[in-house]
Coordinates of C-alpha atoms in Angstrom, one line a residue:
M19 CA -0.3 -0.3 0.2
K20 CA 2.7 2.5 0.7
K21 CA 4.7 1.6 -2.4
K22 CA 0.9 2.4 -3.9
F23 CA 0.8 5.7 -2.4
T24 CA 5.0 6.5 -3.0
A25 CA 4.2 6.3 -7.2
M26 CA 0.4 8.1 -7.0
S27 CA 2.4 10.7 -5.6
L28 CA 5.4 10.8 -7.8
V29 CA 3.0 11.1 -10.9
M30 CA 0.6 13.6 -9.2
A31 CA 4.1 15.3 -9.0
I32 CA 5.0 15.3 -12.5
V33 CA 1.3 16.2 -13.8
M34 CA 1.5 19.4 -11.3
S35 CA 4.7 20.3 -11.8
V36 CA 3.5 20.4 -16.1
F37 CA 0.9 22.9 -15.0
A38 CA 2.7 24.7 -12.8
F39 CA 4.9 25.5 -15.6
Q40 CA 2.2 26.4 -18.2
F41 CA 0.2 28.7 -15.9
G42 CA 2.1 29.6 -12.8
G43 CA 5.1 31.4 -12.3
V44 CA 4.3 34.0 -14.6
E45 CA 4.4 37.4 -13.2
A46 CA 8.1 35.9 -11.7
E47 CA 8.9 34.9 -14.7
A48 CA 8.3 38.6 -16.1
A49 CA 10.0 40.2 -13.3
G50 CA 11.2 43.7 -14.3
K51 CA 9.9 43.1 -17.6
T52 CA 8.6 46.9 -19.1
G53 CA 6.2 47.9 -21.9
V54 CA 9.5 50.6 -22.9
G55 CA 11.7 47.4 -22.7
L56 CA 8.5 45.5 -24.7
A57 CA 8.8 48.0 -27.8
E58 CA 12.9 47.8 -27.7
H59 CA 12.6 44.5 -28.2
A60 CA 9.9 44.9 -30.8
L61 CA 12.4 47.3 -33.0
N62 CA 15.5 45.4 -32.0
C63 CA 13.9 42.1 -33.6
Y64 CA 12.8 44.2 -36.7
Y65 CA 16.4 45.7 -36.9
G66 CA 17.7 42.2 -36.3
G67 CA 15.8 40.8 -39.6
W68 CA 13.9 38.1 -37.6
Q69 CA 11.7 36.0 -40.0
Y70 CA 8.2 34.5 -39.5
E71 CA 8.5 30.9 -38.5
Y72 CA 5.0 29.1 -36.8
G73 CA 6.0 27.5 -33.3
Y74 CA 9.4 29.6 -32.8
A75 CA 10.2 32.3 -30.8
G76 CA 12.9 33.9 -31.5
Q77 CA 15.0 30.2 -31.6
V78 CA 18.7 30.9 -34.1
V79 CA 18.3 28.4 -37.1
N80 CA 21.5 28.9 -39.4
G81 CA 22.3 32.4 -38.2
V82 CA 18.5 34.0 -38.5
H83 CA 16.0 34.2 -35.3
L84 CA 12.8 32.8 -36.2
S85 CA 9.7 33.8 -34.8
D86 CA 5.4 33.4 -35.2
C87 CA 3.4 36.6 -34.1
S88 CA 3.4 35.8 -30.1
G89 CA 6.3 34.3 -30.2
M90 CA 8.2 37.4 -30.5
I91 CA 6.1 39.0 -27.6
Y92 CA 7.4 35.3 -25.3
A93 CA 10.7 35.5 -26.3
Y94 CA 10.4 39.0 -24.2
T95 CA 8.0 38.4 -21.6
G96 CA 8.5 34.3 -20.8
T97 CA 4.8 34.4 -20.2
A98 CA 1.6 33.7 -22.0
R99 CA 2.7 32.0 -25.0
S100 CA -0.6 32.2 -27.3
S101 CA -2.6 34.9 -28.7
G102 CA -5.3 34.1 -27.4
S103 CA -3.8 33.8 -23.9
Q104 CA -2.2 37.2 -24.1
I105 CA -5.6 38.9 -24.7
A106 CA -7.8 36.5 -22.3
S107 CA -5.5 37.2 -19.7
A108 CA -4.5 41.0 -20.5
S109 CA -5.2 43.2 -17.3
A110 CA -6.6 46.2 -19.7
S111 CA -7.6 46.0 -23.2
G112 CA -9.5 48.8 -25.7
S113 CA -10.5 49.3 -29.2
V114 CA -7.6 50.3 -31.2
S115 CA -9.1 53.9 -32.1
S116 CA -9.0 54.4 -28.3
I117 CA -5.1 53.3 -27.9
P118 CA -3.8 55.5 -25.6
R119 CA 0.2 56.4 -25.2
I120 CA 1.8 53.8 -24.1
H121 CA 4.7 52.0 -24.8
G122 CA 4.8 48.3 -25.4
L123 CA 1.1 47.8 -25.5
G124 CA -0.2 44.4 -27.2
L125 CA -2.1 44.7 -30.0
W126 CA -4.7 42.0 -31.1
M127 CA -6.8 40.9 -34.1
Q128 CA -8.3 37.3 -34.3
G129 CA -5.7 34.8 -34.5
H130 CA -2.6 37.6 -34.6
V131 CA -0.8 40.0 -32.4
G132 CA 1.9 42.6 -32.6
V133 CA 3.4 45.7 -30.4
Y134 CA 2.6 48.9 -30.6
V135 CA 6.2 51.0 -30.1
G136 CA 4.9 54.5 -29.6
G137 CA 4.1 57.4 -32.1
G138 CA 1.9 55.6 -33.9
M139 CA 4.2 53.0 -35.1
A140 CA 3.7 49.0 -34.3
V141 CA 5.8 45.9 -35.5
D142 CA 4.8 42.5 -35.9
C143 CA 6.1 39.0 -37.3
R144 CA 3.3 38.6 -39.3
S145 CA 3.7 36.1 -42.1
D146 CA 5.8 33.5 -44.5
A147 CA 5.6 36.3 -46.8
Y148 CA 6.1 39.3 -45.5
N149 CA 8.1 38.3 -42.1
I150 CA 8.8 40.9 -39.7
V151 CA 6.9 44.1 -39.9
Y152 CA 7.2 48.1 -38.6
E153 CA 4.5 50.5 -40.1
G154 CA 1.9 52.5 -38.5
V155 CA -1.0 51.0 -36.3
T156 CA -3.7 51.9 -38.8
Q157 CA -2.1 50.3 -41.5
H158 CA -3.0 46.9 -40.4
R159 CA -6.2 45.3 -38.7
W160 CA -5.6 45.8 -35.4
V161 CA -9.1 45.6 -33.8
K162 CA -7.8 45.8 -30.0
W163 CA -5.1 46.8 -27.7
Y164 CA -3.8 45.2 -24.5
K165 CA -1.7 45.5 -21.9
V166 CA 0.8 42.0 -22.1
P167 CA 0.5 40.1 -19.3
G168 CA 3.4 40.0 -16.8
V169 CA 4.9 43.5 -18.4
S170 CA 4.6 46.5 -15.9
Y171 CA 3.9 49.9 -17.5
P172 CA 4.7 52.8 -16.1
T173 CA 2.0 55.6 -14.1
T174 CA 4.2 58.8 -13.8
G175 CA 8.0 59.4 -14.2
W176 CA 10.7 59.3 -16.4
V177 CA 11.2 56.1 -19.1
T178 CA 13.9 56.4 -21.4
F179 CA 13.3 54.7 -25.3
Q180 CA 15.7 54.7 -28.1
G181 CA 17.9 57.1 -26.9
E182 CA 15.1 59.7 -25.6
K183 CA 13.4 60.9 -22.4
Y184 CA 9.5 60.4 -22.1
Y185 CA 7.7 61.5 -18.7
Y186 CA 4.6 59.5 -17.9
E187 CA 1.8 60.8 -16.2
N188 CA -1.4 59.6 -15.6
G189 CA -0.5 56.4 -17.2
Q190 CA 0.5 58.0 -20.5
Y191 CA 3.6 59.7 -21.8
V192 CA 3.1 63.6 -21.9
V193 CA 2.7 65.7 -25.3
N194 CA 2.2 69.3 -26.8
T195 CA 2.7 70.3 -23.4
T196 CA 5.3 72.1 -20.8
K197 CA 5.7 71.0 -17.2
T198 CA 8.3 71.9 -14.8
I199 CA 9.7 68.9 -12.9
D200 CA 12.3 69.3 -10.4
G201 CA 12.7 72.7 -10.5
V202 CA 13.5 72.2 -14.1
S203 CA 10.8 73.4 -17.3
Y204 CA 10.5 70.9 -20.1
T205 CA 8.6 71.8 -23.5
F206 CA 7.3 68.1 -24.6
G207 CA 6.6 67.5 -28.9
W208 CA 3.4 66.1 -30.6
N209 CA 5.8 62.7 -30.0
G210 CA 6.5 62.8 -26.4
K211 CA 10.0 63.9 -27.2
I212 CA 11.6 66.5 -25.2
T213 CA 12.2 69.4 -27.3
S214 CA 13.4 71.7 -24.7
S215 CA 14.5 72.3 -21.2
N216 CA 14.4 76.1 -19.2
G217 CA 13.9 77.7 -22.9
T218 CA 17.4 75.7 -24.4
P219 CA 16.2 73.1 -27.1
A220 CA 17.0 69.9 -26.4
A221 CA 19.8 67.9 -28.0
G222 CA 19.5 64.0 -27.2
G223 CA 17.2 63.9 -24.1
E224 CA 17.9 65.1 -20.7
Q225 CA 21.0 63.8 -18.4
N226 CA 21.1 62.7 -15.3
S227 CA 17.1 61.0 -15.7
S228 CA 17.6 57.0 -15.2
S229 CA 14.9 54.9 -17.0
G230 CA 11.9 54.6 -14.8
S231 CA 13.6 54.8 -11.4
S232 CA 14.9 58.3 -10.9
N233 CA 14.6 60.6 -8.2
A234 CA 12.6 62.7 -11.2
G235 CA 10.8 59.8 -11.9
N236 CA 9.7 59.5 -8.6
T237 CA 8.9 63.1 -7.3
G238 CA 8.4 64.6 -10.1
A239 CA 4.6 65.1 -9.7
S240 CA 5.2 66.7 -6.3
S241 CA 8.3 68.2 -7.5
A242 CA 5.8 69.9 -10.6
G243 CA 3.4 71.2 -7.5
N244 CA 5.9 72.4 -5.6
N245 CA 7.5 74.6 -7.9
S246 CA 4.6 76.1 -10.1
G247 CA 4.5 79.5 -10.0
T248 CA 7.0 80.1 -7.1
G249 CA 11.3 80.2 -7.8
A250 CA 10.8 79.3 -11.3
Q251 CA 13.1 82.3 -13.5
K252 CA 12.1 84.0 -15.8
P253 CA 13.3 83.1 -19.6
A254 CA 16.1 85.2 -21.0
S255 CA 14.6 88.0 -24.0
S256 CA 16.4 85.5 -26.2
Q257 CA 14.2 82.6 -24.7
V258 CA 11.1 84.6 -25.1
K259 CA 8.9 82.1 -27.4
T260 CA 7.3 83.5 -30.9
E261 CA 4.0 82.4 -32.4
P262 CA 5.0 80.2 -35.1
S263 CA 4.0 81.0 -38.8
Y264 CA 2.5 79.0 -40.9
S265 CA 1.8 78.7 -44.9
K266 CA -1.2 77.3 -46.7
L267 CA -1.0 73.9 -47.2
D268 CA -2.9 71.7 -50.2
L269 CA -2.6 69.0 -52.1
G270 CA 0.6 68.0 -53.7
A271 CA 2.2 69.9 -50.9
E272 CA 5.7 68.7 -49.4
G273 CA 8.0 69.3 -46.5
T274 CA 8.4 69.4 -43.0
A275 CA 5.1 71.4 -42.3
V276 CA 3.3 68.7 -44.0
Y277 CA 4.9 65.8 -41.8
N278 CA 4.0 67.8 -38.5
L279 CA 0.7 68.5 -40.0
Q280 CA 0.1 64.7 -40.3
Q281 CA 1.0 63.8 -37.1
R282 CA -0.5 66.6 -35.5
L283 CA -4.0 65.2 -37.0
F284 CA -2.6 61.5 -36.1
D285 CA -2.7 62.6 -33.0
L286 CA -5.9 63.6 -32.6
G287 CA -7.7 61.4 -34.3
Y288 CA -8.3 62.4 -37.4
Y289 CA -5.7 61.0 -39.5
Y290 CA -5.2 56.9 -39.4
D291 CA -2.3 56.6 -41.9
M292 CA 1.6 55.9 -41.9
V293 CA 3.0 59.6 -41.2
N294 CA 4.9 61.1 -44.3
N295 CA 5.5 64.7 -45.5
Y296 CA 3.5 64.9 -49.0
Y297 CA -0.1 66.1 -49.3
D298 CA -2.7 64.0 -50.4
A299 CA -6.5 62.9 -50.5
F300 CA -5.6 61.4 -47.1
I301 CA -4.6 64.4 -45.4
R302 CA -7.3 66.5 -46.8
D303 CA -10.2 64.1 -45.5
A304 CA -8.5 64.3 -42.3
V305 CA -8.2 68.1 -42.5
A306 CA -11.9 68.7 -43.6
A307 CA -13.0 66.4 -40.9
Y308 CA -10.7 68.3 -37.9
Q309 CA -12.7 71.6 -40.0
K310 CA -15.8 70.6 -39.0
V311 CA -15.5 69.0 -35.5
A312 CA -13.4 73.4 -35.1
G313 CA -16.6 75.3 -36.8
L314 CA -14.2 75.9 -39.5
E315 CA -15.1 76.0 -42.9
V316 CA -15.0 72.9 -44.5
T317 CA -12.1 73.1 -47.4
G318 CA -9.7 70.4 -46.8
T319 CA -6.9 72.7 -47.1
A320 CA -4.9 73.8 -44.5
D321 CA -4.8 77.3 -44.3
V322 CA -3.4 79.4 -42.0
E323 CA -6.5 79.9 -40.2
T324 CA -6.0 75.9 -39.9
Q325 CA -2.9 75.1 -38.9
K326 CA -3.3 78.0 -36.2
S327 CA -6.4 75.7 -34.6
L328 CA -4.9 72.6 -34.9
F329 CA -1.6 73.2 -33.0
K330 CA -3.3 75.0 -29.9
Q331 CA -3.0 72.6 -26.9
D332 CA -7.0 72.5 -26.8
A333 CA -7.7 71.4 -30.2
K334 CA -10.4 69.4 -30.3
E335 CA -9.7 65.5 -30.4
N336 CA -11.9 63.5 -33.1
P337 CA -15.2 62.2 -31.2
N338 CA -15.8 59.6 -33.8
K339 CA -11.9 58.4 -33.9
G340 CA -11.9 55.7 -36.4
Q341 CA -15.0 56.6 -38.2
L342 CA -15.7 55.0 -41.8
Y343 CA -17.9 57.0 -44.0
P344 CA -18.7 57.5 -47.5
G345 CA -16.0 59.5 -49.6
L346 CA -13.4 58.8 -47.6
H347 CA -9.5 58.3 -48.3
T348 CA -7.9 56.1 -45.9
G349 CA -6.1 52.2 -45.5
L350 CA -8.6 51.4 -42.9
V351 CA -11.5 51.7 -46.0
R352 CA -8.9 48.7 -47.9
N353 CA -9.7 47.0 -44.3
M354 CA -13.1 47.1 -44.3
Q355 CA -13.5 46.0 -48.1
E356 CA -11.4 42.7 -47.1
R357 CA -13.7 41.8 -43.9
L358 CA -16.7 42.6 -46.5
V359 CA -15.3 40.2 -49.0
S360 CA -14.9 37.4 -46.4
L361 CA -18.6 38.0 -45.1
G362 CA -20.1 37.9 -48.8
Y363 CA -20.8 41.3 -49.1
L364 CA -19.0 42.8 -51.1
S365 CA -17.7 40.7 -54.4
P366 CA -14.3 39.6 -55.3
E367 CA -14.3 41.5 -58.2
V368 CA -14.0 44.5 -57.0
E369 CA -11.0 46.4 -56.9
L370 CA -10.3 47.2 -53.6
S371 CA -8.5 50.5 -52.7
S372 CA -8.1 52.8 -49.7
Y373 CA -11.5 55.0 -51.3
Y374 CA -15.0 54.6 -49.8
G375 CA -17.0 54.2 -53.0
D376 CA -19.7 53.3 -54.0
A377 CA -19.8 49.6 -54.1
T378 CA -18.1 49.9 -50.5
K379 CA -21.5 51.9 -49.2
A380 CA -23.9 49.4 -51.1
A381 CA -22.0 46.7 -49.2
V382 CA -21.9 48.2 -45.9
L383 CA -25.9 49.2 -46.3
A384 CA -26.3 45.5 -46.9
Y385 CA -24.6 44.6 -43.4
Q386 CA -25.9 46.8 -41.9
K387 CA -29.6 45.1 -42.5
E388 CA -28.9 42.0 -42.1
S389 CA -26.7 43.0 -38.5
G390 CA -29.9 45.5 -37.5
L391 CA -27.8 48.4 -37.3
K392 CA -28.6 52.1 -38.9
E393 CA -28.5 52.0 -42.5
D394 CA -26.7 55.1 -43.1
G395 CA -23.2 53.8 -44.7
V396 CA -21.4 55.1 -41.6
M397 CA -19.1 52.5 -39.5
D398 CA -18.1 54.0 -36.1
A399 CA -15.2 52.2 -34.1
E400 CA -17.7 50.3 -32.1
A401 CA -19.3 48.6 -35.4
L402 CA -16.1 48.0 -36.8
E403 CA -14.9 46.1 -33.8
V404 CA -17.7 44.0 -34.0
L405 CA -18.0 43.9 -38.0
Y406 CA -14.2 41.6 -37.5
S407 CA -14.8 39.6 -34.7
D408 CA -16.5 36.1 -34.8
K409 CA -20.0 38.0 -34.0
A410 CA -20.3 39.5 -37.7
V411 CA -23.5 38.5 -39.4
P412 CA -22.5 36.9 -42.7
A413 CA -24.0 37.5 -46.2
P414 CA -27.1 35.1 -46.8
V415 CA -26.3 32.5 -48.8
E416 CA -29.0 32.0 -51.7
E417 CA -30.7 29.4 -52.0
E418 CA -30.1 26.8 -54.3
P419 CA -32.4 24.6 -56.2
E420 CA -33.7 21.0 -54.7
E421 CA -31.0 18.3 -55.0
S422 CA -31.2 15.4 -55.8
S423 CA -31.9 12.6 -53.3
S424 CA -28.2 11.1 -53.4
E425 CA -27.1 15.0 -53.1
T426 CA -29.3 15.8 -50.6
S427 CA -27.8 12.5 -48.6
S428 CA -24.5 13.9 -48.8
E429 CA -25.3 16.8 -47.5
A430 CA -26.7 15.0 -44.3
N431 CA -23.4 13.1 -43.5
S432 CA -21.5 16.3 -44.0
V433 CA -23.9 17.7 -41.7
A434 CA -23.3 14.8 -39.5
S435 CA -20.0 14.7 -40.2
S436 CA -19.6 19.0 -38.6
K437 CA -22.0 17.6 -35.5
A438 CA -19.2 14.9 -34.7
A439 CA -16.2 17.5 -34.9
E440 CA -18.4 20.0 -33.3
S441 CA -19.0 17.2 -30.8
D442 CA -15.3 16.1 -30.2
V443 CA -14.5 19.8 -29.6
T444 CA -16.4 20.1 -26.6
I445 CA -15.6 16.1 -25.6
L446 CA -11.6 17.3 -26.0
E447 CA -13.1 20.8 -24.0
A448 CA -14.3 18.9 -21.0
M449 CA -10.9 16.6 -20.7
V450 CA -8.2 19.5 -20.7
P451 CA -7.9 22.1 -17.7
T452 CA -10.6 25.0 -17.5
A453 CA -8.1 27.3 -17.8
Y454 CA -7.5 26.0 -21.3
A455 CA -10.7 25.4 -22.5
A456 CA -10.9 28.9 -24.1
E457 CA -7.4 28.1 -26.1
V458 CA -8.9 24.5 -27.2
A459 CA -12.2 26.3 -28.5
E460 CA -9.7 28.6 -30.3
T461 CA -7.9 25.9 -31.6
A462 CA -10.8 24.5 -32.9
G463 CA -12.2 27.4 -34.5
A464 CA -9.1 29.7 -35.9
A465 CA -6.4 28.7 -38.4
G466 CA -3.4 29.6 -37.9
S467 CA -3.7 30.1 -33.8
N468 CA -0.8 29.7 -31.8
N469 CA -2.8 27.5 -29.1
T470 CA -2.4 23.8 -30.4
G471 CA 1.1 23.2 -29.3
N472 CA 1.1 24.1 -25.5
T473 CA -2.5 22.5 -25.6
V474 CA -2.0 19.5 -27.2
F475 CA 1.3 18.8 -25.3
V476 CA -0.2 19.4 -22.0
F477 CA -3.1 16.7 -23.2
V478 CA -1.2 14.3 -24.2
L479 CA 1.3 14.6 -20.8
V480 CA -1.5 14.2 -18.7
I481 CA -2.9 11.1 -20.7
F482 CA 0.5 9.8 -20.5
C483 CA 1.1 10.0 -16.5
A484 CA -2.3 8.8 -16.4
G485 CA -1.4 5.7 -18.9
L486 CA 1.8 5.6 -16.0
T487 CA -0.4 5.5 -13.0
A488 CA -2.1 2.6 -14.1
G489 CA 0.8 0.3 -15.2
I490 CA 2.2 0.8 -11.8
F491 CA -1.2 -0.1 -10.4
F492 CA -1.2 -3.1 -12.9
L493 CA 2.3 -4.3 -11.5
Q494 CA 2.0 -3.9 -8.1
K495 CA -1.0 -5.8 -8.2
K496 CA 1.1 -8.4 -10.1
G497 CA 3.4 -8.2 -7.4
G498 CA 5.9 -5.8 -8.7
I499 CA 8.2 -5.3 -11.5
R500 CA 11.1 -7.8 -10.6
P501 CA 8.6 -10.5 -12.2
V502 CA 8.2 -8.4 -15.4
V503 CA 11.5 -8.4 -15.4
E504 CA 12.6 -11.4 -14.4
A505 CA 10.2 -12.4 -17.8
V506 CA 12.1 -10.5 -19.8
K507 CA 15.4 -11.7 -19.2
N508 CA 14.7 -15.6 -19.5
T509 CA 13.3 -14.7 -22.9
F510 CA 16.2 -13.3 -23.6
H511 CA 18.8 -16.0 -22.5
V512 CA 16.3 -18.4 -24.2
K513 CA 16.4 -16.7 -27.4
K514 CA 20.3 -16.4 -27.1
R515 CA 20.9 -20.2 -26.6
A516 CA 18.3 -21.3 -29.3
H517 CA 20.9 -19.1 -31.4
A518 CA 23.9 -20.7 -30.4
K519 CA 22.5 -24.0 -30.9
K520 CA 21.9 -23.3 -34.3
K521 CA 25.2 -21.9 -35.2

């Protein structure tokens, strides 16, 4: 009886160790991991030329780092391995149209994840065709942002990213503002970088501020309060700020002024594409949207009055971030078109583009009708989130003519097979731990998911341990393992003697 108890304890210890490895100790493994660190890691992967390979997480093969999407994140955090488990165990998440200014947030869409690196940019290890990609957030069909499990994000204080200092306040890095921190006045630009301190232009960021743990980071909020309005030195006459001058910008314009205009529109939620220095139809539509919200004449031309209003600290943010409507130019329109094609509302023969034209509007109206939405052709961020999810209503299938009895029988068999498959998934979910149920469902229902490897590994190991336990009990019941060993030895010796006689 004692031997049985020992054997049972050994097997249970093996099983518990496996689950402790899979589900426990996540925070301990990720100790010291930060959002800024994850963003740095993602950019290093991009510049290091990582290549896509399903099931890998940064392993080097023939001198090249291989990884899938979640593996790139896992290589840094050592926590949740799959895209499904990362979003499921995130401490916070939201629509990508409202992504906060936080380095190292995760980006999620069905079966795929990436990393937000600030400034509207993201890195993801996408596919065999693309490998690792660095591009604007709005260039891809991201649905949600989320805080990656095991990663800590700053609330208030200094951090260093790509050699530049950023100051976080209320959980986001500050932009387009001037703050007094530890007696020093800092001006932060549209991208969160320091442009000047005490009136002197910054050169390569501030010194004497270590990442995330400096005295400035720990006491910045209180210092700002104690020094505001008292003891602040008046700037020298040569340091007095002058109002910037603006010139009219319209289609075809190029240069730094256009770049700054795009970035400002992006920060306020009117522009969704990659920032560059060219004034195109995408920018014209974004300017027009701002002019409408700001109560200016809607022309799409960034005249002096529009730019003065746009660059004010109290410029109005887009109350309808991510909204798509007829006549709009943006890469988000193409993403929506692709989804409408997959759902059956838009013909695959229609040439996809970044313009919301008549064919796209007809498809959207059909989708809104089937989904019970207001049929106006306008898709806001909430409606788009549903469109890109499993909750999206597919286009109704046209009725087929009556089939022959043999065809009907074939269809019945197909339905039966489908139900059997669903039953198998249900049985599998019941056999694996509850913590893995969501991943099993995702693995069964979404091609390209990264959950399969971990789930199958644990499932097979549990079955193996159960079989090992049963085997030990059987041997104990039959007198232990010694008789089995003796029987094997005897068989071997008999065969050996027979072989010797033949010689």
